[in-house]
Amino acid sequence: SKTPGQAPQQVIFLAHGFFGVGAMYSYTAARLAERTGSIVVVPTITSNPFAAEGLWINGAGMQSVVADLFAGNRAALTASALAAGYAQLYGLAADAELPHTFALAGHSAGGSLVTGAVAHLTADALDDLAGVLLFDAVTTGDTVADALATLDGTGRFIPVREIGSPFNLWNFPSNVNTALSTGRTGHFTGVVLAGGTHADSIQGGGELINAVMDVLVGVSLPQNEQALADLAGAWLSQWFAGVTDADDDLVPGSIFTISTAAGPATATVIGTPPAADVAGRRETVALAV
């Protein structure tokens, strides 16, 4: 959506969920690219657990592969972008490099993938990492804890936030909310959207895929889809600008009304309220969109 001379300044790597494909997130990716001025990379990764060397969406081997994309001169990412017309689109030199600053994002199993990849990032890549954004991530074990330990070891604060849905059939194994709230005490780690579904981030892919997802996980509310896009765009833009502590004063367990173009969405801040009277506290957040 950018014209020549307005080349993106960041890269966002967005990983799909289990049994997903990149095209299912086309609208989500386009909105993030438009809002943040970034290149959004949305690969398709197999969900076959028998793939060799653990190279599948939930495989440990794939975590290392994702991390390697951001090591050194990022040859694979750059070659892919140039083949897709990156240099021509923005009027750049034929051997143009991609922006160094990047963020990781992922939905469901893709959230676990990018969180797991953090522990495999090189020191140089960690220097360029602006943050990690999760969409109803399904993480287990020490995946999040290990990622936070790696990030904390950099000596600077690198945010990790979740936009989740209430407990459901698809996210029930996940420990992401607990791991974030206990591992990042005093920091805002995201929200749970009231009435949200596991597929709120699956915006794109065509009418047939959307109809199938509606049957499998429920119909996403328009205001929740918009709130997800608005929050994701706002947070990523802040992180890319070096602002990592915005909204750290939000109280865990408090309830917020988020104004969106599709109507008000309601969200609860992740974490346990410090006192019983905090639960149910309601405020309004008006996003600049």
PDB file of C-alpha atoms in Angstrom:
ATOM      1  CA  SER A   1       0.000   0.000   0.000  1.00  0.00           C
ATOM      2  CA  LYS A   2       3.056   2.274   0.098  1.00  0.00           C
ATOM      3  CA  THR A   3       4.217   4.327  -2.874  1.00  0.00           C
ATOM      4  CA  PRO A   4       7.828   4.416  -4.177  1.00  0.00           C
ATOM      5  CA  GLY A   5      10.076   6.339  -1.823  1.00  0.00           C
ATOM      6  CA  GLN A   6       8.138   5.274   1.266  1.00  0.00           C
ATOM      7  CA  ALA A   7       9.890   1.993   1.920  1.00  0.00           C
ATOM      8  CA  PRO A   8       8.883   0.109   5.075  1.00  0.00           C
ATOM      9  CA  GLN A   9      11.117   0.608   8.079  1.00  0.00           C
ATOM     10  CA  GLN A  10      10.331  -2.644   9.903  1.00  0.00           C
ATOM     11  CA  VAL A  11       9.565  -6.314   9.317  1.00  0.00           C
ATOM     12  CA  ILE A  12       6.780  -8.260  11.049  1.00  0.00           C
ATOM     13  CA  PHE A  13       6.923 -12.066  10.959  1.00  0.00           C
ATOM     14  CA  LEU A  14       3.395 -13.456  11.422  1.00  0.00           C
ATOM     15  CA  ALA A  15       2.938 -17.200  12.015  1.00  0.00           C
ATOM     16  CA  HIS A  16      -0.415 -18.902  11.424  1.00  0.00           C
ATOM     17  CA  GLY A  17      -2.075 -21.460  13.681  1.00  0.00           C
ATOM     18  CA  PHE A  18      -2.305 -25.247  13.510  1.00  0.00           C
ATOM     19  CA  PHE A  19      -3.743 -26.500  10.191  1.00  0.00           C
ATOM     20  CA  GLY A  20      -3.644 -22.928   8.919  1.00  0.00           C
ATOM     21  CA  VAL A  21      -2.049 -21.296   5.894  1.00  0.00           C
ATOM     22  CA  GLY A  22      -0.660 -17.820   5.487  1.00  0.00           C
ATOM     23  CA  ALA A  23      -3.433 -16.689   3.140  1.00  0.00           C
ATOM     24  CA  MET A  24      -5.994 -17.050   5.932  1.00  0.00           C
ATOM     25  CA  TYR A  25      -4.466 -13.938   7.561  1.00  0.00           C
ATOM     26  CA  SER A  26      -4.279 -11.728   4.471  1.00  0.00           C
ATOM     27  CA  TYR A  27      -6.502  -8.942   5.838  1.00  0.00           C
ATOM     28  CA  THR A  28      -4.769  -9.030   9.214  1.00  0.00           C
ATOM     29  CA  ALA A  29      -1.366  -8.798   7.542  1.00  0.00           C
ATOM     30  CA  ALA A  30      -2.467  -5.962   5.267  1.00  0.00           C
ATOM     31  CA  ARG A  31      -3.836  -3.967   8.192  1.00  0.00           C
ATOM     32  CA  LEU A  32      -0.620  -4.402  10.170  1.00  0.00           C
ATOM     33  CA  ALA A  33       1.472  -3.393   7.157  1.00  0.00           C
ATOM     34  CA  GLU A  34      -0.658  -0.306   6.541  1.00  0.00           C
ATOM     35  CA  ARG A  35      -0.831   0.739  10.172  1.00  0.00           C
ATOM     36  CA  THR A  36       2.842   0.265  11.043  1.00  0.00           C
ATOM     37  CA  GLY A  37       4.591   0.894   7.723  1.00  0.00           C
ATOM     38  CA  SER A  38       6.108  -2.579   7.782  1.00  0.00           C
ATOM     39  CA  ILE A  39       6.757  -5.556   5.563  1.00  0.00           C
ATOM     40  CA  VAL A  40       4.642  -8.414   6.934  1.00  0.00           C
ATOM     41  CA  VAL A  41       5.983 -11.898   6.242  1.00  0.00           C
ATOM     42  CA  VAL A  42       3.275 -14.585   6.482  1.00  0.00           C
ATOM     43  CA  PRO A  43       4.707 -18.004   5.542  1.00  0.00           C
ATOM     44  CA  THR A  44       2.790 -21.265   5.284  1.00  0.00           C
ATOM     45  CA  ILE A  45       4.249 -23.961   7.542  1.00  0.00           C
ATOM     46  CA  THR A  46       3.209 -27.592   7.577  1.00  0.00           C
ATOM     47  CA  SER A  47       1.114 -28.928  10.452  1.00  0.00           C
ATOM     48  CA  ASN A  48       2.334 -32.478   9.803  1.00  0.00           C
ATOM     49  CA  PRO A  49       3.823 -33.773  13.084  1.00  0.00           C
ATOM     50  CA  PHE A  50       5.762 -36.423  11.157  1.00  0.00           C
ATOM     51  CA  ALA A  51       7.791 -33.862   9.225  1.00  0.00           C
ATOM     52  CA  ALA A  52      11.508 -34.586   9.327  1.00  0.00           C
ATOM     53  CA  GLU A  53      13.687 -32.954  11.983  1.00  0.00           C
ATOM     54  CA  GLY A  54      10.735 -31.404  13.768  1.00  0.00           C
ATOM     55  CA  LEU A  55      10.130 -28.947  10.949  1.00  0.00           C
ATOM     56  CA  TRP A  56       6.427 -28.362  11.527  1.00  0.00           C
ATOM     57  CA  ILE A  57       4.354 -25.653  13.199  1.00  0.00           C
ATOM     58  CA  ASN A  58       4.677 -27.209  16.683  1.00  0.00           C
ATOM     59  CA  GLY A  59       8.162 -28.613  16.179  1.00  0.00           C
ATOM     60  CA  ALA A  60      11.229 -27.497  18.097  1.00  0.00           C
ATOM     61  CA  GLY A  61      13.201 -27.678  14.870  1.00  0.00           C
ATOM     62  CA  MET A  62      11.002 -25.035  13.268  1.00  0.00           C
ATOM     63  CA  GLN A  63      11.690 -22.633  16.135  1.00  0.00           C
ATOM     64  CA  SER A  64      15.375 -22.630  15.232  1.00  0.00           C
ATOM     65  CA  VAL A  65      14.552 -22.141  11.549  1.00  0.00           C
ATOM     66  CA  VAL A  66      12.446 -19.070  12.291  1.00  0.00           C
ATOM     67  CA  ALA A  67      15.188 -17.635  14.498  1.00  0.00           C
ATOM     68  CA  ASP A  68      17.775 -18.259  11.778  1.00  0.00           C
ATOM     69  CA  LEU A  69      15.786 -16.082   9.368  1.00  0.00           C
ATOM     70  CA  PHE A  70      16.890 -13.057  11.412  1.00  0.00           C
ATOM     71  CA  ALA A  71      20.529 -14.031  11.870  1.00  0.00           C
ATOM     72  CA  GLY A  72      23.378 -12.391   9.983  1.00  0.00           C
ATOM     73  CA  ASN A  73      22.482 -10.767   6.672  1.00  0.00           C
ATOM     74  CA  ARG A  74      19.026 -12.416   6.526  1.00  0.00           C
ATOM     75  CA  ALA A  75      19.765 -13.835   3.101  1.00  0.00           C
ATOM     76  CA  ALA A  76      16.621 -15.968   2.828  1.00  0.00           C
ATOM     77  CA  LEU A  77      14.237 -13.188   3.840  1.00  0.00           C
ATOM     78  CA  THR A  78      15.949 -10.679   1.599  1.00  0.00           C
ATOM     79  CA  ALA A  79      15.955 -13.018  -1.409  1.00  0.00           C
ATOM     80  CA  SER A  80      12.245 -13.699  -0.913  1.00  0.00           C
ATOM     81  CA  ALA A  81      11.424  -9.995  -0.665  1.00  0.00           C
ATOM     82  CA  LEU A  82      13.465  -9.098  -3.744  1.00  0.00           C
ATOM     83  CA  ALA A  83      11.828 -11.914  -5.713  1.00  0.00           C
ATOM     84  CA  ALA A  84       8.438 -10.524  -4.719  1.00  0.00           C
ATOM     85  CA  GLY A  85       9.356  -7.113  -6.168  1.00  0.00           C
ATOM     86  CA  TYR A  86      10.380  -5.296  -3.001  1.00  0.00           C
ATOM     87  CA  ALA A  87      13.074  -3.188  -4.665  1.00  0.00           C
ATOM     88  CA  GLN A  88      10.955  -2.235  -7.681  1.00  0.00           C
ATOM     89  CA  LEU A  89       7.901  -1.394  -5.596  1.00  0.00           C
ATOM     90  CA  TYR A  90       9.747   1.153  -3.497  1.00  0.00           C
ATOM     91  CA  GLY A  91      12.252   2.398  -6.059  1.00  0.00           C
ATOM     92  CA  LEU A  92      15.220   0.882  -4.250  1.00  0.00           C
ATOM     93  CA  ALA A  93      18.501  -0.537  -5.513  1.00  0.00           C
ATOM     94  CA  ALA A  94      18.313  -4.042  -6.952  1.00  0.00           C
ATOM     95  CA  ASP A  95      20.330  -5.384  -4.005  1.00  0.00           C
ATOM     96  CA  ALA A  96      18.425  -3.453  -1.331  1.00  0.00           C
ATOM     97  CA  GLU A  97      18.494  -4.778   2.213  1.00  0.00           C
ATOM     98  CA  LEU A  98      15.449  -5.328   4.374  1.00  0.00           C
ATOM     99  CA  PRO A  99      14.918  -3.155   7.470  1.00  0.00           C
ATOM    100  CA  HIS A 100      16.726  -4.539  10.502  1.00  0.00           C
ATOM    101  CA  THR A 101      14.087  -3.758  13.130  1.00  0.00           C
ATOM    102  CA  PHE A 102      11.510  -6.535  13.402  1.00  0.00           C
ATOM    103  CA  ALA A 103       8.695  -7.955  15.517  1.00  0.00           C
ATOM    104  CA  LEU A 104       7.441 -11.503  15.909  1.00  0.00           C
ATOM    105  CA  ALA A 105       3.721 -12.308  15.903  1.00  0.00           C
ATOM    106  CA  GLY A 106       1.748 -15.521  15.924  1.00  0.00           C
ATOM    107  CA  HIS A 107      -1.705 -17.019  16.355  1.00  0.00           C
ATOM    108  CA  SER A 108      -2.439 -20.191  18.338  1.00  0.00           C
ATOM    109  CA  ALA A 109       0.349 -22.694  17.561  1.00  0.00           C
ATOM    110  CA  GLY A 110       2.058 -19.900  15.638  1.00  0.00           C
ATOM    111  CA  GLY A 111       2.200 -17.954  18.883  1.00  0.00           C
ATOM    112  CA  SER A 112       4.006 -20.853  20.489  1.00  0.00           C
ATOM    113  CA  LEU A 113       6.321 -21.047  17.475  1.00  0.00           C
ATOM    114  CA  VAL A 114       7.476 -17.439  17.615  1.00  0.00           C
ATOM    115  CA  THR A 115       7.731 -17.462  21.405  1.00  0.00           C
ATOM    116  CA  GLY A 116       9.865 -20.575  21.223  1.00  0.00           C
ATOM    117  CA  ALA A 117      11.994 -18.998  18.498  1.00  0.00           C
ATOM    118  CA  VAL A 118      13.002 -16.180  20.849  1.00  0.00           C
ATOM    119  CA  ALA A 119      15.335 -18.474  22.807  1.00  0.00           C
ATOM    120  CA  HIS A 120      17.172 -19.288  19.554  1.00  0.00           C
ATOM    121  CA  LEU A 121      17.732 -15.712  18.360  1.00  0.00           C
ATOM    122  CA  THR A 122      21.307 -14.513  18.020  1.00  0.00           C
ATOM    123  CA  ALA A 123      22.492 -11.536  20.049  1.00  0.00           C
ATOM    124  CA  ASP A 124      22.383  -9.324  16.967  1.00  0.00           C
ATOM    125  CA  ALA A 125      18.815 -10.400  16.200  1.00  0.00           C
ATOM    126  CA  LEU A 126      17.737  -9.717  19.773  1.00  0.00           C
ATOM    127  CA  ASP A 127      19.167  -6.215  19.405  1.00  0.00           C
ATOM    128  CA  ASP A 128      16.778  -5.684  16.468  1.00  0.00           C
ATOM    129  CA  LEU A 129      13.703  -7.288  18.071  1.00  0.00           C
ATOM    130  CA  ALA A 130      11.045  -4.711  18.985  1.00  0.00           C
ATOM    131  CA  GLY A 131       8.532  -7.053  20.599  1.00  0.00           C
ATOM    132  CA  VAL A 132       6.444 -10.217  20.417  1.00  0.00           C
ATOM    133  CA  LEU A 133       2.690 -10.083  19.753  1.00  0.00           C
ATOM    134  CA  LEU A 134       0.491 -13.125  20.374  1.00  0.00           C
ATOM    135  CA  PHE A 135      -3.047 -13.825  19.159  1.00  0.00           C
ATOM    136  CA  ASP A 136      -4.768 -16.350  21.450  1.00  0.00           C
ATOM    137  CA  ALA A 137      -1.475 -18.232  21.614  1.00  0.00           C
ATOM    138  CA  VAL A 138      -1.445 -21.863  22.711  1.00  0.00           C
ATOM    139  CA  THR A 139       1.761 -22.217  24.697  1.00  0.00           C
ATOM    140  CA  THR A 140       2.702 -25.010  27.088  1.00  0.00           C
ATOM    141  CA  GLY A 141       5.542 -25.918  29.423  1.00  0.00           C
ATOM    142  CA  ASP A 142       8.317 -23.358  29.785  1.00  0.00           C
ATOM    143  CA  THR A 143       8.026 -21.862  26.301  1.00  0.00           C
ATOM    144  CA  VAL A 144       6.993 -18.403  27.512  1.00  0.00           C
ATOM    145  CA  ALA A 145       9.182 -18.473  30.613  1.00  0.00           C
ATOM    146  CA  ASP A 146      12.256 -19.336  28.528  1.00  0.00           C
ATOM    147  CA  ALA A 147      11.444 -16.557  26.062  1.00  0.00           C
ATOM    148  CA  LEU A 148      11.075 -14.000  28.844  1.00  0.00           C
ATOM    149  CA  ALA A 149      14.360 -15.117  30.397  1.00  0.00           C
ATOM    150  CA  THR A 150      16.105 -14.637  27.052  1.00  0.00           C
ATOM    151  CA  LEU A 151      14.558 -11.207  26.573  1.00  0.00           C
ATOM    152  CA  ASP A 152      15.353 -10.092  30.106  1.00  0.00           C
ATOM    153  CA  GLY A 153      18.952 -11.139  29.533  1.00  0.00           C
ATOM    154  CA  THR A 154      19.355  -8.477  26.846  1.00  0.00           C
ATOM    155  CA  GLY A 155      19.447  -5.691  29.417  1.00  0.00           C
ATOM    156  CA  ARG A 156      16.531  -3.839  27.833  1.00  0.00           C
ATOM    157  CA  PHE A 157      12.789  -4.333  28.102  1.00  0.00           C
ATOM    158  CA  ILE A 158      11.295  -6.110  25.074  1.00  0.00           C
ATOM    159  CA  PRO A 159       7.507  -6.396  25.398  1.00  0.00           C
ATOM    160  CA  VAL A 160       5.455  -9.552  24.918  1.00  0.00           C
ATOM    161  CA  ARG A 161       1.677  -9.104  24.750  1.00  0.00           C
ATOM    162  CA  GLU A 162      -1.323 -11.295  24.097  1.00  0.00           C
ATOM    163  CA  ILE A 163      -4.716 -10.527  22.548  1.00  0.00           C
ATOM    164  CA  GLY A 164      -6.730 -13.524  23.624  1.00  0.00           C
ATOM    165  CA  SER A 165     -10.203 -14.947  23.810  1.00  0.00           C
ATOM    166  CA  PRO A 166     -11.964 -16.517  26.804  1.00  0.00           C
ATOM    167  CA  PHE A 167     -11.266 -20.151  27.685  1.00  0.00           C
ATOM    168  CA  ASN A 168     -12.491 -22.386  24.862  1.00  0.00           C
ATOM    169  CA  LEU A 169     -12.017 -25.757  23.174  1.00  0.00           C
ATOM    170  CA  TRP A 170      -9.116 -24.461  21.091  1.00  0.00           C
ATOM    171  CA  ASN A 171      -7.025 -22.580  23.658  1.00  0.00           C
ATOM    172  CA  PHE A 172      -7.638 -24.647  26.791  1.00  0.00           C
ATOM    173  CA  PRO A 173      -4.110 -26.167  26.983  1.00  0.00           C
ATOM    174  CA  SER A 174      -2.470 -22.750  26.920  1.00  0.00           C
ATOM    175  CA  ASN A 175      -0.593 -21.261  29.857  1.00  0.00           C
ATOM    176  CA  VAL A 176       0.227 -17.993  28.084  1.00  0.00           C
ATOM    177  CA  ASN A 177      -1.798 -15.660  30.304  1.00  0.00           C
ATOM    178  CA  THR A 178      -0.451 -17.132  33.527  1.00  0.00           C
ATOM    179  CA  ALA A 179       3.126 -17.199  32.238  1.00  0.00           C
ATOM    180  CA  LEU A 180       2.981 -13.580  31.085  1.00  0.00           C
ATOM    181  CA  SER A 181       1.323 -12.193  34.198  1.00  0.00           C
ATOM    182  CA  THR A 182       3.726 -13.984  36.548  1.00  0.00           C
ATOM    183  CA  GLY A 183       6.810 -13.398  34.412  1.00  0.00           C
ATOM    184  CA  ARG A 184       6.189  -9.724  33.717  1.00  0.00           C
ATOM    185  CA  THR A 185       4.831  -8.384  37.012  1.00  0.00           C
ATOM    186  CA  GLY A 186       4.247  -4.653  36.820  1.00  0.00           C
ATOM    187  CA  HIS A 187       3.973  -4.624  33.020  1.00  0.00           C
ATOM    188  CA  PHE A 188       0.897  -4.637  30.807  1.00  0.00           C
ATOM    189  CA  THR A 189       0.840  -8.007  29.028  1.00  0.00           C
ATOM    190  CA  GLY A 190      -2.376  -7.807  27.023  1.00  0.00           C
ATOM    191  CA  VAL A 191      -6.091  -8.410  27.120  1.00  0.00           C
ATOM    192  CA  VAL A 192      -8.822 -10.996  26.716  1.00  0.00           C
ATOM    193  CA  LEU A 193     -11.656  -9.836  24.451  1.00  0.00           C
ATOM    194  CA  ALA A 194     -15.141 -10.544  25.816  1.00  0.00           C
ATOM    195  CA  GLY A 195     -17.065 -12.749  23.422  1.00  0.00           C
ATOM    196  CA  GLY A 196     -13.864 -13.366  21.475  1.00  0.00           C
ATOM    197  CA  THR A 197     -13.202 -16.518  19.483  1.00  0.00           C
ATOM    198  CA  HIS A 198     -10.000 -18.398  18.806  1.00  0.00           C
ATOM    199  CA  ALA A 199     -10.165 -17.206  15.191  1.00  0.00           C
ATOM    200  CA  ASP A 200     -10.528 -13.443  15.708  1.00  0.00           C
ATOM    201  CA  SER A 201      -7.120 -12.929  14.067  1.00  0.00           C
ATOM    202  CA  ILE A 202      -8.030 -15.051  11.011  1.00  0.00           C
ATOM    203  CA  GLN A 203      -9.165 -12.177   8.839  1.00  0.00           C
ATOM    204  CA  GLY A 204      -8.826 -13.083   5.167  1.00  0.00           C
ATOM    205  CA  GLY A 205      -8.617 -16.255   3.137  1.00  0.00           C
ATOM    206  CA  GLY A 206     -11.920 -15.999   1.314  1.00  0.00           C
ATOM    207  CA  GLU A 207     -15.562 -16.611   2.155  1.00  0.00           C
ATOM    208  CA  LEU A 208     -15.302 -20.423   2.237  1.00  0.00           C
ATOM    209  CA  ILE A 209     -12.517 -20.461   4.812  1.00  0.00           C
ATOM    210  CA  ASN A 210     -14.315 -17.860   6.891  1.00  0.00           C
ATOM    211  CA  ALA A 211     -17.510 -19.938   6.800  1.00  0.00           C
ATOM    212  CA  VAL A 212     -15.625 -23.042   7.918  1.00  0.00           C
ATOM    213  CA  MET A 213     -13.996 -21.155  10.782  1.00  0.00           C
ATOM    214  CA  ASP A 214     -17.381 -19.785  11.849  1.00  0.00           C
ATOM    215  CA  VAL A 215     -18.655 -23.361  12.171  1.00  0.00           C
ATOM    216  CA  LEU A 216     -15.557 -24.687  13.952  1.00  0.00           C
ATOM    217  CA  VAL A 217     -14.844 -21.913  16.452  1.00  0.00           C
ATOM    218  CA  GLY A 218     -17.838 -19.563  16.334  1.00  0.00           C
ATOM    219  CA  VAL A 219     -18.569 -16.279  14.601  1.00  0.00           C
ATOM    220  CA  SER A 220     -16.164 -13.463  15.432  1.00  0.00           C
ATOM    221  CA  LEU A 221     -17.798 -10.209  16.503  1.00  0.00           C
ATOM    222  CA  PRO A 222     -16.983  -7.351  14.082  1.00  0.00           C
ATOM    223  CA  GLN A 223     -15.981  -5.091  16.964  1.00  0.00           C
ATOM    224  CA  ASN A 224     -13.578  -7.739  18.276  1.00  0.00           C
ATOM    225  CA  GLU A 225     -11.962  -8.190  14.870  1.00  0.00           C
ATOM    226  CA  GLN A 226     -11.513  -4.429  14.654  1.00  0.00           C
ATOM    227  CA  ALA A 227     -10.272  -4.147  18.238  1.00  0.00           C
ATOM    228  CA  LEU A 228      -7.684  -6.842  17.566  1.00  0.00           C
ATOM    229  CA  ALA A 229      -6.416  -5.032  14.478  1.00  0.00           C
ATOM    230  CA  ASP A 230      -6.441  -1.666  16.249  1.00  0.00           C
ATOM    231  CA  LEU A 231      -4.646  -2.909  19.350  1.00  0.00           C
ATOM    232  CA  ALA A 232      -2.071  -4.847  17.346  1.00  0.00           C
ATOM    233  CA  GLY A 233      -1.353  -1.872  15.106  1.00  0.00           C
ATOM    234  CA  ALA A 234      -1.129   0.560  18.000  1.00  0.00           C
ATOM    235  CA  TRP A 235       1.149  -1.635  20.119  1.00  0.00           C
ATOM    236  CA  LEU A 236       3.499  -2.499  17.266  1.00  0.00           C
ATOM    237  CA  SER A 237       3.740   1.157  16.249  1.00  0.00           C
ATOM    238  CA  GLN A 238       4.656   2.080  19.815  1.00  0.00           C
ATOM    239  CA  TRP A 239       7.293  -0.640  20.044  1.00  0.00           C
ATOM    240  CA  PHE A 240       8.854   0.327  16.731  1.00  0.00           C
ATOM    241  CA  ALA A 241       9.047   3.910  18.025  1.00  0.00           C
ATOM    242  CA  GLY A 242      10.854   2.696  21.148  1.00  0.00           C
ATOM    243  CA  VAL A 243       7.874   3.084  23.491  1.00  0.00           C
ATOM    244  CA  THR A 244       7.657  -0.159  25.465  1.00  0.00           C
ATOM    245  CA  ASP A 245       6.005   0.874  28.716  1.00  0.00           C
ATOM    246  CA  ALA A 246       2.724   2.352  27.461  1.00  0.00           C
ATOM    247  CA  ASP A 247      -0.242   1.259  29.578  1.00  0.00           C
ATOM    248  CA  ASP A 248       1.891  -0.351  32.272  1.00  0.00           C
ATOM    249  CA  ASP A 249      -0.383   1.435  34.729  1.00  0.00           C
ATOM    250  CA  LEU A 250      -3.384  -0.645  33.647  1.00  0.00           C
ATOM    251  CA  VAL A 251      -4.676  -2.759  36.509  1.00  0.00           C
ATOM    252  CA  PRO A 252      -4.789  -6.544  35.981  1.00  0.00           C
ATOM    253  CA  GLY A 253      -8.372  -7.775  35.961  1.00  0.00           C
ATOM    254  CA  SER A 254      -9.851  -4.385  35.116  1.00  0.00           C
ATOM    255  CA  ILE A 255     -12.417  -4.207  32.310  1.00  0.00           C
ATOM    256  CA  PHE A 256     -12.106  -1.803  29.404  1.00  0.00           C
ATOM    257  CA  THR A 257     -14.379  -0.626  26.653  1.00  0.00           C
ATOM    258  CA  ILE A 258     -12.403  -0.147  23.441  1.00  0.00           C
ATOM    259  CA  SER A 259     -13.912   2.245  20.920  1.00  0.00           C
ATOM    260  CA  THR A 260     -13.678   0.880  17.364  1.00  0.00           C
ATOM    261  CA  ALA A 261     -15.155   1.743  13.980  1.00  0.00           C
ATOM    262  CA  ALA A 262     -17.344  -1.364  14.309  1.00  0.00           C
ATOM    263  CA  GLY A 263     -18.654  -0.418  17.747  1.00  0.00           C
ATOM    264  CA  PRO A 264     -17.431  -0.887  21.332  1.00  0.00           C
ATOM    265  CA  ALA A 265     -15.473  -3.988  22.274  1.00  0.00           C
ATOM    266  CA  THR A 266     -14.951  -5.098  25.855  1.00  0.00           C
ATOM    267  CA  ALA A 267     -11.632  -6.415  27.153  1.00  0.00           C
ATOM    268  CA  THR A 268     -10.177  -7.548  30.455  1.00  0.00           C
ATOM    269  CA  VAL A 269      -6.542  -6.856  31.296  1.00  0.00           C
ATOM    270  CA  ILE A 270      -4.578 -10.085  31.704  1.00  0.00           C
ATOM    271  CA  GLY A 271      -3.532 -10.916  35.238  1.00  0.00           C
ATOM    272  CA  THR A 272      -4.929 -11.376  38.727  1.00  0.00           C
ATOM    273  CA  PRO A 273      -6.463  -8.267  40.349  1.00  0.00           C
ATOM    274  CA  PRO A 274      -4.429  -7.044  43.354  1.00  0.00           C
ATOM    275  CA  ALA A 275      -7.634  -6.720  45.379  1.00  0.00           C
ATOM    276  CA  ALA A 276     -11.171  -8.082  45.083  1.00  0.00           C
ATOM    277  CA  ASP A 277     -12.684  -4.663  44.493  1.00  0.00           C
ATOM    278  CA  VAL A 278     -10.588  -4.155  41.351  1.00  0.00           C
ATOM    279  CA  ALA A 279     -12.418  -6.874  39.438  1.00  0.00           C
ATOM    280  CA  GLY A 280     -15.220  -5.283  37.500  1.00  0.00           C
ATOM    281  CA  ARG A 281     -13.587  -1.878  37.388  1.00  0.00           C
ATOM    282  CA  ARG A 282     -14.482  -0.360  34.049  1.00  0.00           C
ATOM    283  CA  GLU A 283     -12.746   2.310  32.022  1.00  0.00           C
ATOM    284  CA  THR A 284     -12.801   3.428  28.407  1.00  0.00           C
ATOM    285  CA  VAL A 285      -9.887   3.338  26.009  1.00  0.00           C
ATOM    286  CA  ALA A 286     -10.219   5.388  22.815  1.00  0.00           C
ATOM    287  CA  LEU A 287      -7.577   4.334  20.315  1.00  0.00           C
ATOM    288  CA  ALA A 288      -6.132   6.657  17.710  1.00  0.00           C
ATOM    289  CA  VAL A 289      -6.864   4.722  14.537  1.00  0.00           C
TER     290      VAL A 289
END
